[in-house]
Amino acid sequence: MRALIAAATGLAAALALVLAVTAMGSPAGETSPKPLLTTVPAHP
């Protein structure tokens, strides 16, 4: 019986964490307008 209660408690905690993260939403930020400059090695 204790295992069932522990499982239900863990499930409830996980669900509360998911709902809290979902409620906060994505962070407000912007991407850089400049592209990343990368170099490609020369082919032999």
Backbone as a chain_set.jsonl record, in Angstrom:
{"seq": "MRALIAAATGLAAALALVLAVTAMGSPAGETSPKPLLTTVPAHP", "coords": {"N": [[0.83, -1.2, 0.0], [1.998, 1.187, 0.731], [3.731, 1.625, -1.387], [2.001, 2.202, -3.461], [0.895, 4.621, -2.594], [3.225, 6.162, -2.574], [3.841, 6.141, -5.291], [1.618, 7.488, -6.341], [1.962, 9.96, -5.118], [4.407, 10.783, -6.244], [3.652, 10.927, -8.946], [1.747, 12.969, -8.814], [3.398, 15.097, -8.017], [5.118, 15.287, -10.216], [3.282, 15.975, -12.211], [2.416, 18.444, -11.226], [4.79, 19.883, -11.463], [5.133, 19.907, -14.262], [2.861, 21.366, -15.012], [3.455, 23.806, -13.776], [5.767, 24.649, -15.151], [4.695, 24.878, -17.7], [2.843, 26.917, -17.28], [4.501, 29.086, -16.808], [5.591, 29.58, -19.281], [7.489, 30.264, -22.323], [10.754, 31.755, -22.168], [11.154, 35.28, -22.598], [12.877, 36.402, -25.25], [15.297, 37.292, -27.757], [16.494, 36.331, -30.955], [19.768, 36.46, -32.374], [20.407, 38.849, -34.931], [22.563, 38.54, -36.592], [24.145, 36.056, -38.519], [25.674, 32.946, -37.489], [29.088, 32.702, -37.907], [30.868, 30.323, -39.484], [33.628, 28.203, -40.269], [34.566, 26.139, -42.939], [36.499, 23.297, -43.306], [39.147, 23.051, -45.716], [38.867, 21.019, -48.579], [40.882, 18.279, -49.447]], "CA": [[0.0, 0.0, 0.0], [2.897, 2.35, 0.772], [4.268, 1.828, -2.732], [0.951, 2.849, -4.246], [0.828, 6.01, -2.135], [4.442, 6.829, -3.048], [3.711, 6.325, -6.737], [0.629, 8.542, -6.566], [2.578, 11.224, -4.702], [5.387, 11.13, -7.275], [2.92, 11.316, -10.146], [1.154, 14.279, -8.56], [4.481, 16.073, -8.009], [5.561, 15.453, -11.6], [2.237, 16.705, -12.928], [2.457, 19.827, -10.754], [5.971, 20.507, -12.058], [4.846, 20.143, -15.681], [1.899, 22.466, -15.107], [4.133, 25.045, -13.391], [6.64, 25.055, -16.258], [3.821, 25.283, -18.794], [2.226, 28.196, -16.931], [5.5, 30.153, -16.94], [5.78, 29.848, -20.696], [8.87, 30.355, -22.787], [11.369, 33.022, -21.792], [11.136, 36.329, -23.627], [14.228, 36.673, -25.735], [15.394, 37.492, -29.194], [17.645, 35.703, -31.584], [20.7, 37.42, -32.948], [20.169, 39.058, -36.361], [23.751, 38.145, -37.335], [24.311, 34.599, -38.565], [26.915, 32.429, -36.922], [30.107, 32.517, -38.925], [31.635, 29.105, -39.286], [34.543, 27.92, -41.376], [34.557, 24.758, -43.4], [37.872, 22.937, -43.675], [39.378, 22.876, -47.153], [38.91, 19.625, -49.007], [42.166, 17.981, -50.108]], "C": [[0.87, 1.258, 0.0], [3.457, 2.662, -0.603], [3.26, 2.55, -3.618], [0.827, 4.325, -3.876], [2.049, 6.793, -2.619], [4.365, 7.099, -4.543], [2.728, 7.444, -7.058], [1.195, 9.902, -6.186], [3.591, 11.691, -5.745], [4.72, 11.598, -8.553], [2.304, 12.704, -9.983], [2.221, 15.374, -8.57], [4.978, 16.337, -9.429], [4.547, 16.252, -12.404], [2.219, 18.173, -12.514], [3.651, 20.565, -11.348], [5.745, 20.828, -13.532], [3.88, 21.315, -15.84], [2.542, 23.804, -14.744], [5.03, 25.545, -14.516], [5.807, 25.538, -17.44], [3.204, 26.652, -18.521], [3.216, 29.352, -17.081], [5.732, 30.524, -18.406], [7.242, 29.933, -21.067], [9.458, 31.703, -22.4], [11.346, 34.027, -22.945], [12.569, 36.649, -24.023], [14.202, 36.839, -27.23], [16.605, 36.746, -29.721], [18.516, 36.787, -32.201], [20.407, 37.598, -34.432], [21.365, 38.622, -37.21], [23.862, 36.624, -37.357], [25.626, 34.182, -37.922], [27.906, 32.186, -38.062], [30.917, 31.287, -38.607], [32.535, 28.897, -40.484], [34.487, 26.439, -41.693], [35.976, 24.404, -43.785], [37.998, 22.694, -45.166], [39.472, 21.393, -47.474], [40.229, 19.367, -49.73], [41.984, 17.587, -51.558]], "O": [[0.538, 2.259, -0.636], [3.64, 3.828, -0.952], [3.627, 3.404, -4.426], [0.671, 5.177, -4.751], [1.928, 7.948, -3.027], [4.778, 8.161, -5.009], [2.979, 8.257, -7.948], [0.931, 10.893, -6.867], [3.625, 12.873, -6.09], [5.17, 12.56, -9.175], [2.337, 13.516, -10.907], [1.973, 16.467, -9.079], [5.229, 17.484, -9.799], [4.925, 17.116, -13.196], [2.027, 19.052, -13.354], [3.542, 21.74, -11.699], [6.123, 21.902, -13.999], [4.069, 22.162, -16.714], [2.211, 24.829, -15.341], [5.05, 26.742, -14.804], [6.178, 26.504, -18.107], [3.058, 27.459, -19.439], [2.826, 30.464, -17.436], [6.039, 31.676, -18.714], [8.124, 29.704, -20.239], [8.731, 32.693, -22.313], [11.499, 33.662, -24.111], [13.364, 37.112, -23.207], [13.199, 36.558, -27.886], [17.602, 36.56, -29.023], [18.05, 37.884, -32.506], [20.18, 36.612, -35.133], [21.216, 38.363, -38.404], [23.69, 35.975, -36.325], [26.566, 34.971, -37.826], [27.578, 31.537, -39.055], [31.58, 31.22, -37.572], [32.238, 29.362, -41.585], [34.374, 25.6, -40.8], [36.607, 25.152, -44.532], [37.072, 22.194, -45.805], [40.079, 20.617, -46.735], [40.642, 20.182, -50.555], [42.963, 17.307, -52.249]]}, "num_chains": 1, "name": "protein.A"}
